[in-house]
Short mmCIF file of C-alpha atoms and ligand atoms in Angstrom, two decimals:
data_model
loop_
_atom_site.label_atom_id
_atom_site.label_comp_id
_atom_site.label_asym_id
_atom_site.label_seq_id
_atom_site.Cartn_x
_atom_site.Cartn_y
_atom_site.Cartn_z
CA MET A 1 26.59 -6.13 33.12
CA TYR A 2 27.37 -3.61 36.56
CA PRO A 3 25.84 -2.63 38.31
CA ALA A 4 24.76 -5.80 39.87
CA ASP A 5 20.47 -6.51 40.17
CA ASN A 6 20.72 -9.33 42.31
CA THR A 7 22.07 -7.19 45.32
CA LYS A 8 22.05 -9.31 48.59
CA GLU A 9 21.05 -8.14 52.07
CA THR A 10 23.83 -6.71 53.89
CA LEU A 11 23.82 -9.42 56.86
CA ASN A 12 25.08 -9.79 60.31
CA TRP A 13 28.18 -12.15 60.30
CA LYS A 14 30.55 -12.17 63.12
CA ASP A 15 33.20 -10.83 62.94
CA LEU A 16 36.21 -13.16 62.88
CA GLN A 17 38.37 -11.11 65.17
CA GLY A 18 36.41 -12.07 67.54
CA GLN A 19 35.74 -8.34 69.75
CA HIS A 20 32.17 -7.97 68.28
CA ILE A 21 28.76 -8.66 66.08
CA THR A 22 29.19 -5.90 63.39
CA THR A 23 26.66 -5.53 60.47
CA VAL A 24 29.66 -6.15 57.78
CA GLU A 25 28.84 -7.56 54.03
CA ARG A 26 32.08 -8.96 53.11
CA ARG A 27 32.40 -8.22 48.94
CA VAL A 28 34.44 -10.60 47.35
CA LEU A 29 35.98 -9.95 44.08
CA VAL A 30 37.26 -12.73 41.78
CA LEU A 31 39.03 -12.81 38.94
CA GLY A 32 38.15 -14.80 35.12
CA SER A 33 35.59 -15.71 33.86
CA GLY A 34 35.29 -19.76 33.82
CA GLY A 35 34.17 -22.79 35.31
CA ARG A 36 36.79 -22.77 37.87
CA GLU A 37 35.43 -18.93 38.76
CA HIS A 38 32.10 -20.00 38.42
CA ALA A 39 32.79 -23.22 41.43
CA LEU A 40 34.47 -20.37 43.05
CA ALA A 41 32.37 -17.80 43.54
CA TRP A 42 29.25 -20.60 43.73
CA LYS A 43 30.25 -21.53 47.02
CA LEU A 44 31.83 -17.65 47.65
CA ALA A 45 28.13 -17.18 47.70
CA GLN A 46 27.28 -19.13 49.75
CA SER A 47 29.02 -17.92 53.02
CA ASP A 48 27.54 -15.51 55.44
CA GLY A 49 27.19 -12.03 54.21
CA THR A 50 29.30 -12.47 51.82
CA ARG A 51 28.42 -10.55 48.26
CA VAL A 52 30.71 -12.03 45.00
CA PHE A 53 31.74 -9.88 41.93
CA ILE A 54 33.35 -11.61 39.17
CA ALA A 55 35.68 -10.34 36.49
CA PRO A 56 34.50 -10.70 33.56
CA GLY A 57 32.95 -13.84 34.84
CA ASN A 58 29.96 -15.57 32.42
CA ALA A 59 26.59 -16.10 32.47
CA GLY A 60 26.34 -18.55 34.83
CA THR A 61 28.48 -16.56 37.67
CA ALA A 62 25.69 -13.81 36.88
CA GLN A 63 23.67 -16.32 38.61
CA VAL A 64 25.00 -16.35 42.27
CA GLY A 65 26.81 -12.92 41.83
CA SER A 66 27.24 -9.98 39.54
CA ASN A 67 29.95 -9.59 36.32
CA VAL A 68 32.13 -6.63 36.32
CA ASN A 69 33.20 -5.71 33.13
CA LEU A 70 37.12 -5.64 33.51
CA LYS A 71 40.49 -7.13 31.76
CA ILE A 72 41.93 -9.13 34.63
CA SER A 73 45.39 -7.83 32.82
CA ASP A 74 44.03 -4.24 33.81
CA PHE A 75 45.22 -3.48 37.11
CA GLU A 76 45.26 -0.39 38.25
CA ALA A 77 41.38 -0.97 37.09
CA ILE A 78 40.73 -3.82 39.81
CA LYS A 79 42.34 -1.41 41.81
CA GLN A 80 39.98 1.27 41.19
CA PHE A 81 36.83 -0.90 41.12
CA CYS A 82 38.09 -2.38 44.37
CA LEU A 83 38.38 1.08 46.16
CA LYS A 84 35.04 2.10 44.84
CA GLU A 85 33.37 -0.80 45.51
CA GLN A 86 34.97 -1.84 48.98
CA ILE A 87 35.89 -4.80 48.29
CA ASN A 88 37.63 -6.85 51.11
CA MET A 89 38.94 -9.75 49.41
CA VAL A 90 40.26 -10.72 45.94
CA VAL A 91 40.32 -14.33 44.54
CA VAL A 92 42.77 -14.86 41.72
CA GLY A 93 41.54 -17.68 39.52
CA PRO A 94 44.11 -18.08 37.28
CA GLU A 95 47.72 -18.13 36.86
CA GLN A 96 48.53 -15.24 34.16
CA PRO A 97 48.03 -12.41 36.29
CA LEU A 98 49.49 -14.14 39.57
CA VAL A 99 52.94 -14.48 37.42
CA ASP A 100 52.17 -11.22 36.19
CA GLY A 101 52.46 -9.89 39.59
CA ILE A 102 49.22 -9.10 40.77
CA VAL A 103 49.98 -9.94 44.74
CA ASP A 104 52.96 -7.16 44.38
CA PHE A 105 50.74 -4.46 42.71
CA PHE A 106 48.05 -5.19 45.91
CA LYS A 107 50.93 -5.11 48.46
CA ASN A 108 52.59 -2.44 47.26
CA ASP A 109 49.71 0.02 46.96
CA GLU A 110 49.18 2.30 50.45
CA ALA A 111 45.09 2.46 49.00
CA LEU A 112 44.69 -1.70 48.48
CA LYS A 113 46.59 -2.92 51.68
CA ALA A 114 43.71 -3.73 53.51
CA VAL A 115 42.41 -5.84 50.58
CA LYS A 116 43.09 -9.19 51.07
CA ILE A 117 43.71 -10.86 47.91
CA ILE A 118 44.22 -14.84 47.65
CA GLY A 119 47.47 -16.11 45.66
CA PRO A 120 51.07 -15.86 45.52
CA ASP A 121 53.41 -13.23 44.88
CA GLN A 122 55.23 -12.74 41.55
CA ARG A 123 58.21 -14.79 42.90
CA GLY A 124 56.04 -17.91 44.61
CA ALA A 125 53.59 -17.78 40.89
CA GLN A 126 57.28 -18.78 39.11
CA LEU A 127 56.57 -22.06 40.76
CA GLU A 128 54.09 -22.35 37.75
CA GLY A 129 55.54 -19.87 35.54
CA SER A 130 58.83 -20.74 35.25
CA LYS A 131 59.00 -24.89 35.15
CA ALA A 132 63.34 -24.57 35.30
CA PHE A 133 62.40 -22.79 38.27
CA ALA A 134 59.86 -25.15 39.82
CA LYS A 135 62.85 -27.76 39.10
CA ASP A 136 65.81 -26.31 40.71
CA PHE A 137 63.22 -25.71 44.01
CA MET A 138 62.66 -29.69 44.01
CA GLU A 139 65.77 -30.01 43.48
CA LYS A 140 67.42 -28.20 46.37
CA TYR A 141 64.45 -28.75 48.89
CA GLY A 142 64.20 -32.77 48.22
CA ILE A 143 61.22 -33.15 46.79
CA PRO A 144 60.40 -36.08 44.91
CA THR A 145 59.74 -35.26 40.59
CA ALA A 146 60.96 -36.52 37.51
CA LYS A 147 65.32 -36.30 36.19
CA CYS A 148 65.70 -33.24 33.84
CA PHE A 149 68.20 -31.24 32.20
CA LYS A 150 67.71 -27.41 31.35
CA VAL A 151 68.99 -26.34 27.57
CA ASN A 152 68.79 -23.21 25.63
CA LYS A 153 70.57 -22.31 22.53
CA ALA A 154 74.50 -22.48 24.20
CA ASN A 155 73.44 -26.20 25.43
CA LEU A 156 72.21 -27.80 23.17
CA GLU A 157 74.11 -30.16 22.39
CA GLU A 158 74.01 -31.50 25.77
CA GLY A 159 70.59 -31.24 25.38
CA TYR A 160 70.51 -33.85 22.44
CA ARG A 161 72.74 -35.86 24.55
CA PHE A 162 70.53 -36.15 27.30
CA LEU A 163 67.67 -37.18 25.11
CA GLU A 164 70.75 -40.07 24.18
CA SER A 165 70.74 -40.90 27.51
CA VAL A 166 66.75 -41.71 28.55
CA LYS A 167 64.79 -44.05 27.54
CA ALA A 168 61.88 -42.95 25.42
CA PRO A 169 59.11 -41.61 25.59
CA TYR A 170 60.80 -38.38 25.55
CA VAL A 171 59.19 -34.93 27.57
CA LEU A 172 60.29 -31.85 26.45
CA LYS A 173 58.29 -28.69 28.69
CA ALA A 174 58.10 -25.21 27.01
CA ASP A 175 59.76 -23.01 30.20
CA GLY A 176 57.72 -20.50 30.67
CA LEU A 177 53.97 -20.16 30.23
CA ALA A 178 52.45 -21.26 26.68
CA ALA A 179 48.44 -21.26 27.65
CA GLY A 180 48.91 -25.10 28.55
CA LYS A 181 50.37 -26.41 25.13
CA GLY A 182 53.95 -26.13 25.68
CA VAL A 183 54.52 -29.77 26.78
CA LEU A 184 55.37 -32.56 24.27
CA ILE A 185 55.51 -36.29 24.52
CA LEU A 186 57.64 -38.44 21.73
CA ASN A 187 58.14 -41.68 21.44
CA ASP A 188 60.77 -41.28 18.99
CA LEU A 189 65.05 -39.53 19.13
CA HIS A 190 65.16 -37.97 16.11
CA GLU A 191 61.62 -36.65 16.51
CA ALA A 192 62.42 -35.12 20.16
CA LYS A 193 65.91 -33.95 19.07
CA ASP A 194 63.95 -31.93 16.09
CA GLU A 195 61.01 -31.05 18.35
CA LEU A 196 63.81 -29.45 20.47
CA SER A 197 65.50 -27.50 18.50
CA LYS A 198 62.15 -25.88 17.52
CA MET A 199 61.02 -25.13 20.57
CA LEU A 200 64.19 -23.20 20.96
CA ASP A 201 63.58 -21.08 18.06
CA GLY A 202 60.65 -19.96 19.08
CA LYS A 203 57.84 -23.09 19.05
CA PHE A 204 56.18 -21.34 21.49
CA GLY A 205 57.79 -17.79 21.62
CA ALA A 206 59.97 -16.71 24.31
CA ALA A 207 58.01 -19.34 26.35
CA SER A 208 60.44 -22.50 25.15
CA ALA A 209 63.83 -20.05 24.97
CA THR A 210 64.59 -22.29 27.94
CA VAL A 211 63.67 -26.23 27.77
CA VAL A 212 63.31 -29.06 29.93
CA ILE A 213 64.12 -32.24 29.45
CA GLU A 214 62.29 -34.49 31.87
CA GLU A 215 62.40 -38.31 32.81
CA PHE A 216 58.94 -39.55 31.67
CA LEU A 217 57.20 -40.54 34.94
CA LYS A 218 55.23 -43.82 34.73
CA GLY A 219 51.93 -44.33 37.12
CA ILE A 220 48.28 -42.17 36.93
CA GLU A 221 47.97 -39.24 37.63
CA VAL A 222 45.87 -36.83 40.60
CA SER A 223 45.39 -33.26 41.32
CA VAL A 224 46.06 -32.41 44.99
CA PHE A 225 45.21 -28.79 46.18
CA VAL A 226 46.58 -27.24 49.10
CA LEU A 227 45.33 -23.81 50.76
CA THR A 228 48.38 -22.48 52.64
CA ASP A 229 48.96 -19.51 54.57
CA GLY A 230 52.52 -19.31 54.57
CA GLU A 231 52.83 -21.35 57.86
CA HIS A 232 49.66 -23.49 57.96
CA TYR A 233 48.00 -25.49 55.47
CA VAL A 234 45.06 -27.61 54.28
CA LEU A 235 44.32 -30.21 51.92
CA LEU A 236 41.72 -29.68 49.86
CA PRO A 237 39.39 -32.42 48.38
CA GLU A 238 42.06 -34.10 45.65
CA ALA A 239 40.01 -34.58 42.07
CA LYS A 240 41.48 -36.59 38.59
CA ASP A 241 40.98 -35.36 35.55
CA TYR A 242 40.83 -36.45 32.33
CA LYS A 243 42.98 -34.52 29.69
CA ARG A 244 42.19 -36.08 26.67
CA ILE A 245 39.15 -35.10 23.90
CA GLY A 246 38.37 -38.46 23.26
CA ASP A 247 36.92 -41.88 25.21
CA GLY A 248 39.25 -43.87 26.79
CA ASP A 249 42.49 -41.20 26.70
CA THR A 250 42.49 -41.18 22.79
CA GLY A 251 43.05 -37.58 21.24
CA LEU A 252 44.22 -34.16 22.09
CA ASN A 253 44.88 -33.04 24.80
CA THR A 254 42.29 -30.76 26.36
CA GLY A 255 42.61 -28.08 29.26
CA GLY A 256 39.96 -31.03 31.16
CA MET A 257 36.96 -33.08 30.39
CA GLY A 258 35.87 -33.61 33.15
CA ALA A 259 36.60 -34.70 37.07
CA VAL A 260 35.95 -37.18 39.69
CA SER A 261 36.93 -36.49 43.78
CA PRO A 262 37.74 -38.02 46.23
CA VAL A 263 40.18 -40.53 44.26
CA PRO A 264 40.08 -44.11 45.05
CA PHE A 265 43.80 -44.40 44.90
CA CYS A 266 44.39 -41.54 47.27
CA THR A 267 44.06 -43.43 50.39
CA PRO A 268 45.36 -42.04 53.85
CA GLU A 269 48.98 -43.18 53.09
CA PHE A 270 49.00 -42.26 49.37
CA LEU A 271 48.24 -38.73 51.45
CA ASN A 272 50.35 -38.91 54.16
CA ARG A 273 53.36 -39.50 51.70
CA VAL A 274 52.44 -36.39 50.13
CA GLU A 275 51.62 -34.71 53.16
CA GLU A 276 54.91 -35.69 54.44
CA ARG A 277 57.52 -35.63 50.66
CA ILE A 278 55.72 -33.11 49.07
CA VAL A 279 53.34 -30.47 51.08
CA LYS A 280 55.93 -29.96 53.86
CA PRO A 281 59.09 -29.52 52.13
CA THR A 282 57.48 -27.14 49.45
CA LEU A 283 56.20 -24.51 52.52
CA LYS A 284 59.67 -25.15 53.67
CA GLY A 285 60.73 -23.94 50.79
CA LEU A 286 59.42 -21.43 49.95
CA LYS A 287 59.61 -19.82 53.84
CA ALA A 288 63.42 -20.42 53.51
CA GLU A 289 63.15 -18.47 50.10
CA ASN A 290 60.86 -15.72 51.86
CA ILE A 291 58.22 -16.11 49.55
CA ASP A 292 55.24 -15.20 50.55
CA TYR A 293 52.52 -17.89 49.84
CA LYS A 294 48.71 -17.53 50.60
CA GLY A 295 46.80 -19.56 48.75
CA PHE A 296 45.89 -22.07 46.56
CA ILE A 297 49.50 -25.10 45.41
CA PHE A 298 47.87 -26.95 42.60
CA LEU A 299 50.29 -30.25 42.92
CA GLY A 300 50.16 -32.33 40.09
CA LEU A 301 51.55 -35.58 40.44
CA MET A 302 52.20 -38.89 39.61
CA ASN A 303 51.49 -42.11 41.55
CA ASP A 304 54.12 -44.40 40.40
CA GLY A 305 52.52 -48.43 43.04
CA GLY A 306 51.92 -45.43 45.97
CA ASP A 307 54.62 -43.08 45.46
CA PRO A 308 53.60 -39.62 44.72
CA TYR A 309 55.80 -37.47 42.24
CA VAL A 310 55.24 -34.23 41.18
CA ILE A 311 54.50 -33.54 37.58
CA GLU A 312 53.90 -29.68 38.07
CA TYR A 313 53.14 -27.57 40.52
CA ASN A 314 50.20 -24.65 39.74
CA VAL A 315 49.53 -21.47 41.77
CA ARG A 316 46.06 -21.94 41.53
CA MET A 317 43.40 -24.73 41.84
CA GLY A 318 42.25 -26.99 38.48
CA ASP A 319 39.78 -26.21 35.71
CA PRO A 320 37.55 -28.56 35.53
CA GLU A 321 38.89 -29.92 39.13
CA THR A 322 37.43 -27.26 41.41
CA GLU A 323 33.88 -27.81 39.97
CA ALA A 324 33.91 -30.77 41.84
CA VAL A 325 36.22 -30.16 44.43
CA MET A 326 34.10 -26.81 45.75
CA THR A 327 30.82 -29.19 45.83
CA ARG A 328 32.89 -31.64 48.44
CA ILE A 329 33.87 -28.51 50.72
CA GLU A 330 31.78 -27.94 53.49
CA GLY A 331 31.69 -24.90 56.10
CA ASP A 332 31.96 -21.18 55.33
CA PHE A 333 34.74 -21.48 52.42
CA ALA A 334 34.89 -17.45 52.92
CA ASP A 335 36.29 -17.72 56.34
CA LEU A 336 38.97 -20.10 55.59
CA LEU A 337 39.95 -18.01 52.67
CA ASP A 338 39.60 -14.90 55.21
CA ALA A 339 42.22 -16.87 57.69
CA CYS A 340 43.90 -18.08 54.69
CA ALA A 341 44.53 -14.11 54.14
CA ASP A 342 44.76 -13.67 57.84
CA GLY A 343 47.61 -16.21 58.28
CA ARG A 344 45.26 -18.49 60.95
CA LEU A 345 44.61 -21.42 58.93
CA ASP A 346 45.41 -23.61 62.08
CA GLU A 347 42.16 -21.97 63.82
CA VAL A 348 39.62 -22.28 61.40
CA HIS A 349 36.98 -25.51 60.72
CA TYR A 350 37.41 -27.81 57.63
CA ALA A 351 35.55 -30.62 56.36
CA LYS A 352 35.74 -32.31 53.32
CA SER A 353 32.06 -33.93 52.66
CA ALA A 354 31.62 -37.73 51.79
CA MET A 355 30.25 -37.85 48.93
CA THR A 356 31.50 -38.33 45.27
CA ALA A 357 31.75 -35.76 42.58
CA VAL A 358 31.34 -36.65 39.00
CA THR A 359 32.51 -33.65 37.28
CA VAL A 360 31.27 -34.10 33.08
CA MET A 361 32.41 -31.39 31.01
CA MET A 362 30.04 -30.52 27.66
CA VAL A 363 32.43 -28.56 25.02
CA SER A 364 31.92 -26.95 21.72
CA GLY A 365 32.54 -28.73 18.38
CA GLY A 366 35.93 -29.23 17.14
CA TYR A 367 37.71 -28.57 20.28
CA PRO A 368 40.11 -28.31 21.39
CA GLU A 369 41.28 -26.87 18.11
CA ALA A 370 38.99 -24.71 16.03
CA TYR A 371 35.21 -24.03 17.05
CA LYS A 372 31.67 -21.84 16.17
CA LYS A 373 30.63 -19.66 19.40
CA GLY A 374 27.33 -18.22 19.52
CA MET A 375 25.42 -21.36 19.61
CA LYS A 376 22.01 -20.94 21.40
CA MET A 377 21.57 -23.24 24.33
CA SER A 378 19.12 -25.04 25.75
CA GLY A 379 17.67 -27.85 28.96
CA LEU A 380 19.73 -25.47 31.42
CA ASP A 381 16.34 -24.46 33.11
CA SER A 382 15.37 -28.20 33.25
CA LEU A 383 19.06 -29.51 35.26
CA LYS A 384 17.68 -31.47 38.95
CA GLU A 385 20.18 -32.43 41.70
CA VAL A 386 23.22 -31.45 40.20
CA VAL A 387 25.10 -28.08 39.78
CA ALA A 388 26.05 -26.32 36.41
CA PHE A 389 28.89 -24.46 36.62
CA HIS A 390 29.71 -22.44 32.90
CA ALA A 391 32.60 -22.46 31.51
CA GLY A 392 32.36 -21.18 28.38
CA THR A 393 28.99 -19.22 28.21
CA ALA A 394 27.97 -15.82 27.00
CA PHE A 395 24.02 -13.63 26.82
CA ASP A 396 23.78 -12.99 23.51
CA ALA A 397 21.95 -9.35 22.80
CA ASP A 398 18.07 -11.36 23.70
CA GLU A 399 19.60 -12.29 26.99
CA GLU A 400 19.50 -15.88 26.03
CA VAL A 401 22.71 -17.50 26.78
CA VAL A 402 24.76 -19.23 24.30
CA THR A 403 28.48 -20.59 23.96
CA ALA A 404 31.05 -18.43 24.03
CA GLY A 405 34.83 -20.75 24.55
CA GLY A 406 35.59 -24.44 23.64
CA ARG A 407 35.15 -25.48 27.34
CA VAL A 408 30.68 -24.45 27.58
CA ILE A 409 29.57 -26.19 30.53
CA ALA A 410 30.61 -28.19 33.72
CA VAL A 411 27.66 -30.33 35.29
CA THR A 412 29.04 -31.60 38.67
CA ALA A 413 26.50 -34.68 39.94
CA HIS A 414 26.95 -35.83 43.83
CA GLY A 415 26.40 -39.92 44.72
CA HIS A 416 27.61 -42.40 47.58
CA SER A 417 29.83 -44.18 44.80
CA ILE A 418 31.45 -43.41 41.46
CA LYS A 419 28.52 -44.72 39.78
CA GLU A 420 26.01 -43.20 41.07
CA ALA A 421 27.19 -39.41 40.82
CA ARG A 422 28.09 -40.33 37.37
CA ASP A 423 25.09 -42.06 36.83
CA LEU A 424 23.23 -38.68 37.82
CA ALA A 425 25.53 -36.10 35.70
CA TYR A 426 25.54 -38.28 32.45
CA ARG A 427 21.63 -38.38 32.67
CA GLU A 428 21.06 -34.36 33.22
CA VAL A 429 24.15 -33.82 30.34
CA GLU A 430 21.63 -35.18 28.32
CA LYS A 431 19.48 -32.62 28.45
CA ILE A 432 21.81 -29.44 27.64
CA HIS A 433 21.49 -28.78 23.69
CA PHE A 434 23.85 -26.66 21.80
CA GLU A 435 24.75 -27.13 18.50
CA GLY A 436 28.06 -29.30 18.21
CA ALA A 437 28.11 -30.48 21.96
CA ASN A 438 30.33 -32.71 22.84
CA PHE A 439 31.90 -35.01 25.90
CA ARG A 440 33.31 -37.35 27.02
CA HIS A 441 30.88 -40.62 28.29
CA ASP A 442 33.85 -42.57 30.54
CA ILE A 443 34.61 -39.95 33.09
CA GLY A 444 35.16 -41.72 36.73
CA LEU A 445 35.11 -45.41 34.61
CA ASP A 446 38.49 -46.32 35.28
CA LEU A 447 38.36 -45.29 38.96
CA MET A 448 35.20 -47.29 39.18
CA ARG A 449 36.61 -50.22 38.40
CA MET A 450 39.06 -49.59 41.46
CA GLN A 451 36.02 -48.79 44.24
P1 AMP B 501 52.33 -30.30 32.28
O1 AMP B 501 51.78 -28.89 31.96
O2 AMP B 501 53.35 -29.78 32.89
O3 AMP B 501 50.86 -30.57 33.08
O4 AMP B 501 52.20 -31.72 31.32
C1 AMP B 501 51.20 -31.72 31.35
C2 AMP B 501 51.01 -33.27 30.81
O5 AMP B 501 51.91 -34.10 30.75
C3 AMP B 501 50.92 -33.79 32.04
O6 AMP B 501 48.98 -33.64 33.31
C4 AMP B 501 51.04 -35.39 32.28
O7 AMP B 501 49.73 -36.16 31.57
C5 AMP B 501 52.04 -35.13 31.30
N1 AMP B 501 53.48 -34.92 31.55
C6 AMP B 501 54.11 -33.90 32.28
N2 AMP B 501 55.30 -34.21 32.78
C7 AMP B 501 55.48 -35.65 32.48
C8 AMP B 501 56.60 -36.69 32.79
N3 AMP B 501 57.64 -36.32 33.71
N4 AMP B 501 56.20 -38.11 33.01
C9 AMP B 501 55.16 -38.45 32.60
N5 AMP B 501 53.93 -37.06 32.35
C10 AMP B 501 54.15 -35.78 31.85
N1 LIG B 502 42.86 -29.67 35.09
C1 LIG B 502 44.38 -29.50 34.88
C2 LIG B 502 44.65 -26.99 35.31
O1 LIG B 502 44.05 -27.21 35.48
O2 LIG B 502 45.34 -27.21 35.03
#
């Protein structure tokens, strides 16, 4: 996979520090291997003078940069690669390396100090890494969220009492990272008590040694993305995700089956409330806690009649939201991230496309349960007017693209309306074939009715 064969010419680009024009190649390393990372790498590769490396990447990222065979948990190997390849900036895709302290690792290493890294440090990453931390933080800084009660083995009886005091449905959340599976929503009180005790007994391993019981929030969900340098911020395009496997929001939860951006109910008034009630107090809280946060904040929000509540913080971009969001960011994304790392987000120009993006995720048969990998894929070369972001693909021994994950490929189309964008996305999805391919047919339908 590495070294790369698609080296771009070294281009002239204006040194943003302002003194001189210099021949520089910006070398960015994106960590991760999903559709989100393909979309990030695709956008970064459009920036002037920017060469993109993706570790470990997939068959799609190889089209926009150079895949690097590195484990994202191996910080020392990442360091060696950055030094050898003179990487200027690292963009961390998934949450695990952030929760494991990759930003601290970079900041504390003399040799890596000059390398910009996009993401919060380990303390900041606790916003996602510990639901209990996030709830305490929101309580402390007056950020609207569901009422909650934190339970461990020592106060289980009080946990039962809390469950009795709230109405169904009951929301139980493992405190720590549980690969997106640590949230249970139950209608029956007895079942909720039973699951609570199972969680404390290790249903999600150490992640559920503490459980957060939450009041159930009504409303409609939306993902709002913030890029902050700790002082300033920009709101990136928002998106709606479709989490269930089946049409009409039925069946098991998945990593996400599609996305739409922008979201019709995210009116300027609603987004203004998000900024005033959530974004600004969050940044104020981070500063007050001395948390140096330079990176993405993904607000998982519930819109209850125009009032936003935080369901969860994530410290990274969403997947598949990124596959829609990146296509609506105008201008030089690497410049934007550079400014973020330098604390100059107030100085850069940033605009959103007025177009609507609809992303449809094609998944392997059986996903989100057991599924086969290694299925040959066809039709990718015949796609028109859309971008296909690879989520779980690889090259087989003959250099053919095959499936390599549950979520396989995310097709993003633009239109002047949701209808136009989804018609185009679905027209092209029909051209892609692999054994067992599955996708939702109703991405954006609910929102189309609101438009
Ligand atoms: P989380 O991992 O916190 O995003 O939770 C997974 C999903 O569970 C969310 O996307 C929501 O659909 C749902 N959820 C989580 N917390 C609540 C809540 N307090 N009220 C209603 N739904 C919730
Ligand atoms: N699409 C939801 C997530 O990335 O967590």
